[in-house]
Amino acid sequence: MRIDIVSLFPEFFDAFFSHSIIKRAIEAERLSVGVTNPRDFSHNKHGQVDDTPYGGGAGMLMMAPPIFEAVESVIAQYDSETNSAYSTDEMCDEMSLIGNPSESIRRRVIFMGPTGQPFTQEKARELATYDQIVLICGHYEGVDYRVEEHLVDETISIGDYVLTGGELPAMVVADAVARMIPGVLGAASGAQEDSFYEPLLECPQYTKPPEFRGWVVPDVLRSGHHKNIATWRQKEALKRTRLLRPDLLERPLTKEEIKLLKEI
Ligand code: ADE
């Protein structure tokens, strides 16, 4: 999968892409990433990408043309790489007969903005099924509305607060999506057991030492009894969810969940 970011501050993403799980996903070629600066598509020799709003008002807005062209360039680049991968690979001769692969590319162009739909685990899982997602980061006081109206498929918000730009939200989305790509977390990972998979909050977890400042790890977790451990974990997850996020239990519960909730 490919994640392209369109941002006036590409250097924000340097640390993000070069550490930990994201770095390993890139090295393992499960994920490829790129950051494109709309300033490179400015129509003005000063590299101007913002201007005053029509109708007056404070602040500057990002102009539409550099954003459209930055997005179109990452799309064209992905399409041409996919095409050339097909045409240069002798083994794929047969596939080239079934048409232009770019026509079947699944992609989503997304604007990061506080007016968008709230970002959820379900959305992360959905976005991880696309071949390419393009995340556009706004800045200044906003972005010419024609971007949202005519360029993007959807606007996503990471919460009901306003940040100074879309870079942190784009990292949040890229991170949550990347870890849902098959193989990125590895076979033994807990992506399936995560909070919001079930959806329940995660149960408490502990590691060594078994006792720290008098606080001990629950005996059951050290018992080696797998069935008891599984039941304990599910009960704790339910307990925590009922206490901290009761709204998550307003769904049809499984028989097992109903039984455990009665015991808690
Ligand atoms: N840009 C500024 N604030 C934002 C938010 N809450 N979510 C997504 N993008 C944003």
PDB file of C-alpha atoms and ligand atoms in Angstrom:
ATOM      1  CA  MET A   1       0.000   0.000   0.000  1.00  0.00           C
ATOM      2  CA  ARG A   2       1.066   3.553  -0.735  1.00  0.00           C
ATOM      3  CA  ILE A   3       0.435   6.575   1.533  1.00  0.00           C
ATOM      4  CA  ASP A   4       1.093  10.004   0.051  1.00  0.00           C
ATOM      5  CA  ILE A   5       1.029  13.106   2.176  1.00  0.00           C
ATOM      6  CA  VAL A   6       0.594  16.586   0.717  1.00  0.00           C
ATOM      7  CA  SER A   7       2.062  19.075   3.167  1.00  0.00           C
ATOM      8  CA  LEU A   8       3.837  22.423   3.296  1.00  0.00           C
ATOM      9  CA  PHE A   9       6.085  20.924   5.995  1.00  0.00           C
ATOM     10  CA  PRO A  10       7.535  17.663   4.641  1.00  0.00           C
ATOM     11  CA  GLU A  11      10.239  17.627   7.339  1.00  0.00           C
ATOM     12  CA  PHE A  12       7.541  17.016  10.007  1.00  0.00           C
ATOM     13  CA  PHE A  13       7.286  13.477   8.669  1.00  0.00           C
ATOM     14  CA  ASP A  14      11.010  12.586   8.661  1.00  0.00           C
ATOM     15  CA  ALA A  15      11.054  11.163  12.179  1.00  0.00           C
ATOM     16  CA  PHE A  16       7.664   9.499  11.765  1.00  0.00           C
ATOM     17  CA  PHE A  17       8.659   7.526   8.678  1.00  0.00           C
ATOM     18  CA  SER A  18      12.095   6.542   9.950  1.00  0.00           C
ATOM     19  CA  HIS A  19      11.246   4.795  13.219  1.00  0.00           C
ATOM     20  CA  SER A  20       9.813   1.626  14.620  1.00  0.00           C
ATOM     21  CA  ILE A  21       6.933  -0.210  12.983  1.00  0.00           C
ATOM     22  CA  ILE A  22       6.424   2.282  10.156  1.00  0.00           C
ATOM     23  CA  LYS A  23      10.111   2.079   9.246  1.00  0.00           C
ATOM     24  CA  ARG A  24       9.991  -1.735   9.257  1.00  0.00           C
ATOM     25  CA  ALA A  25       6.817  -1.769   7.137  1.00  0.00           C
ATOM     26  CA  ILE A  26       8.577   0.408   4.563  1.00  0.00           C
ATOM     27  CA  GLU A  27      11.699  -1.778   4.613  1.00  0.00           C
ATOM     28  CA  ALA A  28       9.562  -4.901   4.213  1.00  0.00           C
ATOM     29  CA  GLU A  29       7.831  -3.193   1.230  1.00  0.00           C
ATOM     30  CA  ARG A  30       4.385  -3.628   2.765  1.00  0.00           C
ATOM     31  CA  LEU A  31       4.112   0.162   2.797  1.00  0.00           C
ATOM     32  CA  SER A  32       5.558   2.900   0.635  1.00  0.00           C
ATOM     33  CA  VAL A  33       5.291   6.560   1.562  1.00  0.00           C
ATOM     34  CA  GLY A  34       5.938   9.968   0.079  1.00  0.00           C
ATOM     35  CA  VAL A  35       5.524  13.587   1.063  1.00  0.00           C
ATOM     36  CA  THR A  36       4.859  16.209  -1.598  1.00  0.00           C
ATOM     37  CA  ASN A  37       5.048  19.941  -0.979  1.00  0.00           C
ATOM     38  CA  PRO A  38       2.365  22.048  -2.705  1.00  0.00           C
ATOM     39  CA  ARG A  39       4.913  24.872  -2.721  1.00  0.00           C
ATOM     40  CA  ASP A  40       6.713  22.980  -5.492  1.00  0.00           C
ATOM     41  CA  PHE A  41       3.574  23.597  -7.566  1.00  0.00           C
ATOM     42  CA  SER A  42       3.275  27.301  -6.828  1.00  0.00           C
ATOM     43  CA  HIS A  43       2.467  29.433  -9.861  1.00  0.00           C
ATOM     44  CA  ASN A  44       4.554  32.255  -8.558  1.00  0.00           C
ATOM     45  CA  LYS A  45       8.300  32.739  -8.446  1.00  0.00           C
ATOM     46  CA  HIS A  46       8.169  33.463  -4.719  1.00  0.00           C
ATOM     47  CA  GLY A  47       6.641  30.057  -4.056  1.00  0.00           C
ATOM     48  CA  GLN A  48       3.402  31.626  -2.818  1.00  0.00           C
ATOM     49  CA  VAL A  49       0.732  29.099  -1.845  1.00  0.00           C
ATOM     50  CA  ASP A  50      -1.697  31.236   0.182  1.00  0.00           C
ATOM     51  CA  ASP A  51      -3.756  34.366  -0.359  1.00  0.00           C
ATOM     52  CA  THR A  52      -6.396  36.530   1.300  1.00  0.00           C
ATOM     53  CA  PRO A  53     -10.000  35.256   1.410  1.00  0.00           C
ATOM     54  CA  TYR A  54     -12.584  36.648  -1.009  1.00  0.00           C
ATOM     55  CA  GLY A  55     -15.183  38.628   0.896  1.00  0.00           C
ATOM     56  CA  GLY A  56     -12.623  39.760   3.449  1.00  0.00           C
ATOM     57  CA  GLY A  57     -11.745  38.399   6.847  1.00  0.00           C
ATOM     58  CA  ALA A  58      -8.653  37.713   8.839  1.00  0.00           C
ATOM     59  CA  GLY A  59      -5.860  35.413   7.809  1.00  0.00           C
ATOM     60  CA  MET A  60      -4.752  33.645   4.688  1.00  0.00           C
ATOM     61  CA  LEU A  61      -6.143  30.645   2.835  1.00  0.00           C
ATOM     62  CA  MET A  62      -4.193  27.981   0.990  1.00  0.00           C
ATOM     63  CA  MET A  63      -4.844  28.330  -2.729  1.00  0.00           C
ATOM     64  CA  ALA A  64      -6.449  25.506  -4.697  1.00  0.00           C
ATOM     65  CA  PRO A  65      -4.145  25.168  -7.761  1.00  0.00           C
ATOM     66  CA  PRO A  66      -0.919  24.053  -5.962  1.00  0.00           C
ATOM     67  CA  ILE A  67      -2.896  21.486  -3.935  1.00  0.00           C
ATOM     68  CA  PHE A  68      -4.728  20.105  -6.981  1.00  0.00           C
ATOM     69  CA  GLU A  69      -1.464  19.814  -8.894  1.00  0.00           C
ATOM     70  CA  ALA A  70       0.409  18.190  -5.994  1.00  0.00           C
ATOM     71  CA  VAL A  71      -2.344  15.572  -5.627  1.00  0.00           C
ATOM     72  CA  GLU A  72      -2.550  14.993  -9.383  1.00  0.00           C
ATOM     73  CA  SER A  73       1.206  14.478  -9.507  1.00  0.00           C
ATOM     74  CA  VAL A  74       1.238  11.791  -6.781  1.00  0.00           C
ATOM     75  CA  ILE A  75      -1.649  10.034  -8.484  1.00  0.00           C
ATOM     76  CA  ALA A  76       0.080  10.145 -11.886  1.00  0.00           C
ATOM     77  CA  GLN A  77       3.315   8.913 -10.336  1.00  0.00           C
ATOM     78  CA  TYR A  78       1.620   5.969  -8.638  1.00  0.00           C
ATOM     79  CA  ASP A  79      -0.227   5.082 -11.856  1.00  0.00           C
ATOM     80  CA  SER A  80       2.915   5.239 -13.961  1.00  0.00           C
ATOM     81  CA  GLU A  81       4.898   3.132 -11.478  1.00  0.00           C
ATOM     82  CA  THR A  82       2.133   0.551 -11.397  1.00  0.00           C
ATOM     83  CA  ASN A  83       1.917   0.561 -15.203  1.00  0.00           C
ATOM     84  CA  SER A  84       5.646   0.256 -15.702  1.00  0.00           C
ATOM     85  CA  ALA A  85       5.808  -2.498 -13.130  1.00  0.00           C
ATOM     86  CA  TYR A  86       3.339  -4.421 -15.281  1.00  0.00           C
ATOM     87  CA  SER A  87       4.915  -3.684 -18.659  1.00  0.00           C
ATOM     88  CA  THR A  88       8.532  -4.326 -17.641  1.00  0.00           C
ATOM     89  CA  ASP A  89       7.759  -7.620 -15.967  1.00  0.00           C
ATOM     90  CA  GLU A  90       7.778 -10.358 -18.568  1.00  0.00           C
ATOM     91  CA  MET A  91       5.777 -12.599 -16.287  1.00  0.00           C
ATOM     92  CA  CYS A  92       2.940 -10.098 -16.423  1.00  0.00           C
ATOM     93  CA  ASP A  93       2.483 -10.093 -20.209  1.00  0.00           C
ATOM     94  CA  GLU A  94      -0.754 -11.909 -19.792  1.00  0.00           C
ATOM     95  CA  MET A  95      -2.014  -9.376 -17.279  1.00  0.00           C
ATOM     96  CA  SER A  96      -1.346  -6.449 -19.601  1.00  0.00           C
ATOM     97  CA  LEU A  97      -3.991  -7.949 -21.883  1.00  0.00           C
ATOM     98  CA  ILE A  98      -6.663  -7.450 -19.261  1.00  0.00           C
ATOM     99  CA  GLY A  99      -6.436  -3.704 -19.471  1.00  0.00           C
ATOM    100  CA  ASN A 100      -4.806  -0.734 -17.876  1.00  0.00           C
ATOM    101  CA  PRO A 101      -4.091  -1.575 -14.211  1.00  0.00           C
ATOM    102  CA  SER A 102      -4.522   2.075 -13.209  1.00  0.00           C
ATOM    103  CA  GLU A 103      -8.234   1.714 -13.922  1.00  0.00           C
ATOM    104  CA  SER A 104      -8.526  -0.840 -11.175  1.00  0.00           C
ATOM    105  CA  ILE A 105      -6.406   1.027  -8.621  1.00  0.00           C
ATOM    106  CA  ARG A 106      -8.374   1.661  -5.449  1.00  0.00           C
ATOM    107  CA  ARG A 107      -7.472   5.059  -4.057  1.00  0.00           C
ATOM    108  CA  ARG A 108      -8.874   7.609  -1.659  1.00  0.00           C
ATOM    109  CA  VAL A 109      -8.029  11.319  -1.530  1.00  0.00           C
ATOM    110  CA  ILE A 110      -8.598  12.675   1.966  1.00  0.00           C
ATOM    111  CA  PHE A 111      -8.506  16.152   3.423  1.00  0.00           C
ATOM    112  CA  MET A 112      -7.509  16.403   7.086  1.00  0.00           C
ATOM    113  CA  GLY A 113      -9.800  18.974   8.698  1.00  0.00           C
ATOM    114  CA  PRO A 114     -11.828  19.551  11.865  1.00  0.00           C
ATOM    115  CA  THR A 115     -15.065  19.642   9.843  1.00  0.00           C
ATOM    116  CA  GLY A 116     -14.619  16.031   8.723  1.00  0.00           C
ATOM    117  CA  GLN A 117     -16.147  12.777   9.883  1.00  0.00           C
ATOM    118  CA  PRO A 118     -14.582  11.492  13.118  1.00  0.00           C
ATOM    119  CA  PHE A 119     -11.689   9.072  12.561  1.00  0.00           C
ATOM    120  CA  THR A 120     -12.316   5.575  13.944  1.00  0.00           C
ATOM    121  CA  GLN A 121     -10.667   2.162  14.025  1.00  0.00           C
ATOM    122  CA  GLU A 122     -13.223   1.000  11.478  1.00  0.00           C
ATOM    123  CA  LYS A 123     -12.143   3.779   9.114  1.00  0.00           C
ATOM    124  CA  ALA A 124      -8.484   2.827   9.621  1.00  0.00           C
ATOM    125  CA  ARG A 125      -9.301  -0.759   8.692  1.00  0.00           C
ATOM    126  CA  GLU A 126     -11.222   0.389   5.605  1.00  0.00           C
ATOM    127  CA  LEU A 127      -8.452   2.728   4.422  1.00  0.00           C
ATOM    128  CA  ALA A 128      -5.886  -0.076   4.771  1.00  0.00           C
ATOM    129  CA  THR A 129      -7.685  -1.903   1.927  1.00  0.00           C
ATOM    130  CA  TYR A 130      -6.886   0.832  -0.626  1.00  0.00           C
ATOM    131  CA  ASP A 131      -3.877   0.715  -2.963  1.00  0.00           C
ATOM    132  CA  GLN A 132      -3.124   4.405  -2.424  1.00  0.00           C
ATOM    133  CA  ILE A 133      -4.382   7.009   0.014  1.00  0.00           C
ATOM    134  CA  VAL A 134      -3.485  10.682  -0.317  1.00  0.00           C
ATOM    135  CA  LEU A 135      -3.703  12.773   2.865  1.00  0.00           C
ATOM    136  CA  ILE A 136      -3.893  16.537   2.341  1.00  0.00           C
ATOM    137  CA  CYS A 137      -2.772  18.714   5.249  1.00  0.00           C
ATOM    138  CA  GLY A 138      -4.294  22.178   5.484  1.00  0.00           C
ATOM    139  CA  HIS A 139      -2.535  25.141   7.060  1.00  0.00           C
ATOM    140  CA  TYR A 140      -2.928  28.851   7.710  1.00  0.00           C
ATOM    141  CA  GLU A 141      -6.568  29.781   8.379  1.00  0.00           C
ATOM    142  CA  GLY A 142      -7.945  27.241   5.971  1.00  0.00           C
ATOM    143  CA  VAL A 143      -8.009  26.011   2.404  1.00  0.00           C
ATOM    144  CA  ASP A 144      -9.910  27.190  -0.673  1.00  0.00           C
ATOM    145  CA  TYR A 145     -13.172  25.220  -0.481  1.00  0.00           C
ATOM    146  CA  ARG A 146     -12.796  23.950  -4.057  1.00  0.00           C
ATOM    147  CA  VAL A 147     -10.286  21.433  -2.679  1.00  0.00           C
ATOM    148  CA  GLU A 148     -12.935  19.812  -0.480  1.00  0.00           C
ATOM    149  CA  GLU A 149     -15.641  20.267  -3.100  1.00  0.00           C
ATOM    150  CA  HIS A 150     -13.889  18.959  -6.192  1.00  0.00           C
ATOM    151  CA  LEU A 151     -10.670  17.146  -5.280  1.00  0.00           C
ATOM    152  CA  VAL A 152     -11.221  15.019  -2.213  1.00  0.00           C
ATOM    153  CA  ASP A 153     -13.317  11.930  -1.591  1.00  0.00           C
ATOM    154  CA  GLU A 154     -13.764  12.694   2.086  1.00  0.00           C
ATOM    155  CA  THR A 155     -12.679  14.924   4.976  1.00  0.00           C
ATOM    156  CA  ILE A 156     -11.519  13.303   8.195  1.00  0.00           C
ATOM    157  CA  SER A 157     -11.236  14.882  11.645  1.00  0.00           C
ATOM    158  CA  ILE A 158      -9.230  13.305  14.458  1.00  0.00           C
ATOM    159  CA  GLY A 159     -11.292  15.018  17.141  1.00  0.00           C
ATOM    160  CA  ASP A 160     -13.378  17.998  18.149  1.00  0.00           C
ATOM    161  CA  TYR A 161     -10.548  20.482  18.508  1.00  0.00           C
ATOM    162  CA  VAL A 162      -8.686  22.667  16.046  1.00  0.00           C
ATOM    163  CA  LEU A 163      -4.989  22.153  15.418  1.00  0.00           C
ATOM    164  CA  THR A 164      -2.676  24.541  13.603  1.00  0.00           C
ATOM    165  CA  GLY A 165      -2.338  22.175  10.661  1.00  0.00           C
ATOM    166  CA  GLY A 166      -3.218  18.789   9.261  1.00  0.00           C
ATOM    167  CA  GLU A 167       0.234  17.242   9.791  1.00  0.00           C
ATOM    168  CA  LEU A 168      -0.413  15.659  13.194  1.00  0.00           C
ATOM    169  CA  PRO A 169      -3.833  14.359  12.060  1.00  0.00           C
ATOM    170  CA  ALA A 170      -2.228  12.904   8.895  1.00  0.00           C
ATOM    171  CA  MET A 171       0.347  11.097  11.060  1.00  0.00           C
ATOM    172  CA  VAL A 172      -2.425   9.755  13.280  1.00  0.00           C
ATOM    173  CA  VAL A 173      -4.319   8.411  10.265  1.00  0.00           C
ATOM    174  CA  ALA A 174      -1.181   7.049   8.530  1.00  0.00           C
ATOM    175  CA  ASP A 175      -0.098   5.281  11.715  1.00  0.00           C
ATOM    176  CA  ALA A 176      -3.491   3.711  12.427  1.00  0.00           C
ATOM    177  CA  VAL A 177      -3.854   2.632   8.781  1.00  0.00           C
ATOM    178  CA  ALA A 178      -0.304   1.269   8.436  1.00  0.00           C
ATOM    179  CA  ARG A 179      -0.668  -1.077  11.398  1.00  0.00           C
ATOM    180  CA  MET A 180      -3.817  -2.555   9.822  1.00  0.00           C
ATOM    181  CA  ILE A 181      -1.971  -3.567   6.630  1.00  0.00           C
ATOM    182  CA  PRO A 182      -1.607  -7.360   6.685  1.00  0.00           C
ATOM    183  CA  GLY A 183       1.870  -8.389   7.792  1.00  0.00           C
ATOM    184  CA  VAL A 184       2.884  -4.998   9.206  1.00  0.00           C
ATOM    185  CA  LEU A 185       2.542  -5.998  12.851  1.00  0.00           C
ATOM    186  CA  GLY A 186       3.647  -9.600  12.301  1.00  0.00           C
ATOM    187  CA  ALA A 187       1.718 -12.803  12.873  1.00  0.00           C
ATOM    188  CA  ALA A 188       2.054 -12.777  16.665  1.00  0.00           C
ATOM    189  CA  SER A 189       0.779  -9.239  17.060  1.00  0.00           C
ATOM    190  CA  GLY A 190      -2.283  -8.115  18.892  1.00  0.00           C
ATOM    191  CA  ALA A 191      -3.967  -6.054  16.154  1.00  0.00           C
ATOM    192  CA  GLN A 192      -6.961  -8.360  16.331  1.00  0.00           C
ATOM    193  CA  GLU A 193      -7.187  -8.013  20.117  1.00  0.00           C
ATOM    194  CA  ASP A 194      -6.822  -4.258  20.158  1.00  0.00           C
ATOM    195  CA  SER A 195      -9.185  -1.937  21.877  1.00  0.00           C
ATOM    196  CA  PHE A 196     -11.970  -1.225  19.399  1.00  0.00           C
ATOM    197  CA  TYR A 197     -11.524  -4.488  17.486  1.00  0.00           C
ATOM    198  CA  GLU A 198     -14.188  -6.240  19.548  1.00  0.00           C
ATOM    199  CA  PRO A 199     -14.917  -3.316  20.336  1.00  0.00           C
ATOM    200  CA  LEU A 200     -13.892  -3.317  23.996  1.00  0.00           C
ATOM    201  CA  LEU A 201     -11.175  -1.420  25.809  1.00  0.00           C
ATOM    202  CA  GLU A 202      -8.008  -3.451  26.225  1.00  0.00           C
ATOM    203  CA  CYS A 203      -7.527  -5.356  29.474  1.00  0.00           C
ATOM    204  CA  PRO A 204      -4.646  -4.330  31.797  1.00  0.00           C
ATOM    205  CA  GLN A 205      -1.257  -5.757  30.753  1.00  0.00           C
ATOM    206  CA  TYR A 206       1.892  -6.294  32.817  1.00  0.00           C
ATOM    207  CA  THR A 207       5.532  -7.220  32.237  1.00  0.00           C
ATOM    208  CA  LYS A 208       8.513  -7.942  34.500  1.00  0.00           C
ATOM    209  CA  PRO A 209       9.251  -7.360  37.338  1.00  0.00           C
ATOM    210  CA  PRO A 210       6.438  -9.367  38.992  1.00  0.00           C
ATOM    211  CA  GLU A 211       6.513  -7.013  41.983  1.00  0.00           C
ATOM    212  CA  PHE A 212       7.302  -3.305  41.825  1.00  0.00           C
ATOM    213  CA  ARG A 213       7.093  -1.014  44.875  1.00  0.00           C
ATOM    214  CA  GLY A 214       4.732  -3.514  46.470  1.00  0.00           C
ATOM    215  CA  TRP A 215       2.365  -3.650  43.456  1.00  0.00           C
ATOM    216  CA  VAL A 216       2.102  -7.216  42.226  1.00  0.00           C
ATOM    217  CA  VAL A 217       1.089  -8.699  38.889  1.00  0.00           C
ATOM    218  CA  PRO A 218      -2.240 -10.603  39.261  1.00  0.00           C
ATOM    219  CA  ASP A 219      -1.532 -14.273  40.080  1.00  0.00           C
ATOM    220  CA  VAL A 220      -3.699 -15.596  37.271  1.00  0.00           C
ATOM    221  CA  LEU A 221      -1.432 -14.035  34.625  1.00  0.00           C
ATOM    222  CA  ARG A 222       1.527 -15.951  36.070  1.00  0.00           C
ATOM    223  CA  SER A 223      -0.371 -19.218  36.501  1.00  0.00           C
ATOM    224  CA  GLY A 224       0.223 -20.534  32.976  1.00  0.00           C
ATOM    225  CA  HIS A 225      -3.466 -21.581  32.868  1.00  0.00           C
ATOM    226  CA  HIS A 226      -4.456 -20.340  29.414  1.00  0.00           C
ATOM    227  CA  LYS A 227      -8.212 -20.705  29.779  1.00  0.00           C
ATOM    228  CA  ASN A 228      -8.292 -18.841  33.113  1.00  0.00           C
ATOM    229  CA  ILE A 229      -6.058 -16.135  31.678  1.00  0.00           C
ATOM    230  CA  ALA A 230      -8.363 -15.677  28.669  1.00  0.00           C
ATOM    231  CA  THR A 231     -11.438 -15.432  30.907  1.00  0.00           C
ATOM    232  CA  TRP A 232      -9.690 -12.992  33.264  1.00  0.00           C
ATOM    233  CA  ARG A 233      -8.672 -10.824  30.324  1.00  0.00           C
ATOM    234  CA  GLN A 234     -12.143 -10.725  28.847  1.00  0.00           C
ATOM    235  CA  LYS A 235     -13.680  -9.901  32.231  1.00  0.00           C
ATOM    236  CA  GLU A 236     -11.188  -7.108  32.874  1.00  0.00           C
ATOM    237  CA  ALA A 237     -11.809  -5.699  29.391  1.00  0.00           C
ATOM    238  CA  LEU A 238     -15.555  -5.690  30.057  1.00  0.00           C
ATOM    239  CA  LYS A 239     -15.062  -4.166  33.516  1.00  0.00           C
ATOM    240  CA  ARG A 240     -12.898  -1.393  32.152  1.00  0.00           C
ATOM    241  CA  THR A 241     -15.234  -0.730  29.243  1.00  0.00           C
ATOM    242  CA  ARG A 242     -18.285  -0.547  31.536  1.00  0.00           C
ATOM    243  CA  LEU A 243     -16.451   1.911  33.782  1.00  0.00           C
ATOM    244  CA  LEU A 244     -14.711   4.121  31.220  1.00  0.00           C
ATOM    245  CA  ARG A 245     -16.660   3.770  27.952  1.00  0.00           C
ATOM    246  CA  PRO A 246     -20.153   2.409  28.696  1.00  0.00           C
ATOM    247  CA  ASP A 247     -21.254   3.695  25.272  1.00  0.00           C
ATOM    248  CA  LEU A 248     -19.217   0.875  23.682  1.00  0.00           C
ATOM    249  CA  LEU A 249     -21.512  -1.678  25.327  1.00  0.00           C
ATOM    250  CA  GLU A 250     -24.633  -0.223  23.699  1.00  0.00           C
ATOM    251  CA  ARG A 251     -24.468  -2.894  20.983  1.00  0.00           C
ATOM    252  CA  PRO A 252     -25.757  -6.451  20.777  1.00  0.00           C
ATOM    253  CA  LEU A 253     -23.550  -8.337  23.263  1.00  0.00           C
ATOM    254  CA  THR A 254     -22.415 -11.927  22.823  1.00  0.00           C
ATOM    255  CA  LYS A 255     -23.795 -14.617  25.161  1.00  0.00           C
ATOM    256  CA  GLU A 256     -20.342 -14.908  26.732  1.00  0.00           C
ATOM    257  CA  GLU A 257     -20.174 -11.137  27.353  1.00  0.00           C
ATOM    258  CA  ILE A 258     -23.614 -11.139  29.017  1.00  0.00           C
ATOM    259  CA  LYS A 259     -22.567 -14.062  31.229  1.00  0.00           C
ATOM    260  CA  LEU A 260     -19.268 -12.423  32.250  1.00  0.00           C
ATOM    261  CA  LEU A 261     -20.899  -9.045  32.893  1.00  0.00           C
ATOM    262  CA  LYS A 262     -23.272 -10.728  35.366  1.00  0.00           C
ATOM    263  CA  GLU A 263     -20.281 -12.187  37.220  1.00  0.00           C
ATOM    264  CA  ILE A 264     -18.411  -8.898  37.526  1.00  0.00           C
TER     265      ILE A 264
HETATM  266  N1  ADE B   1      -6.708  20.123  11.115  1.00  0.00           N
HETATM  267  C1  ADE B   1      -6.851  20.961  12.152  1.00  0.00           C
HETATM  268  N2  ADE B   1      -7.538  20.399  13.151  1.00  0.00           N
HETATM  269  C2  ADE B   1      -7.841  19.133  12.747  1.00  0.00           C
HETATM  270  C3  ADE B   1      -8.527  18.040  13.330  1.00  0.00           C
HETATM  271  N3  ADE B   1      -9.082  18.117  14.536  1.00  0.00           N
HETATM  272  N4  ADE B   1      -8.639  16.902  12.613  1.00  0.00           N
HETATM  273  C4  ADE B   1      -8.113  16.824  11.378  1.00  0.00           C
HETATM  274  N5  ADE B   1      -7.453  17.807  10.776  1.00  0.00           N
HETATM  275  C5  ADE B   1      -7.314  18.968  11.447  1.00  0.00           C
END
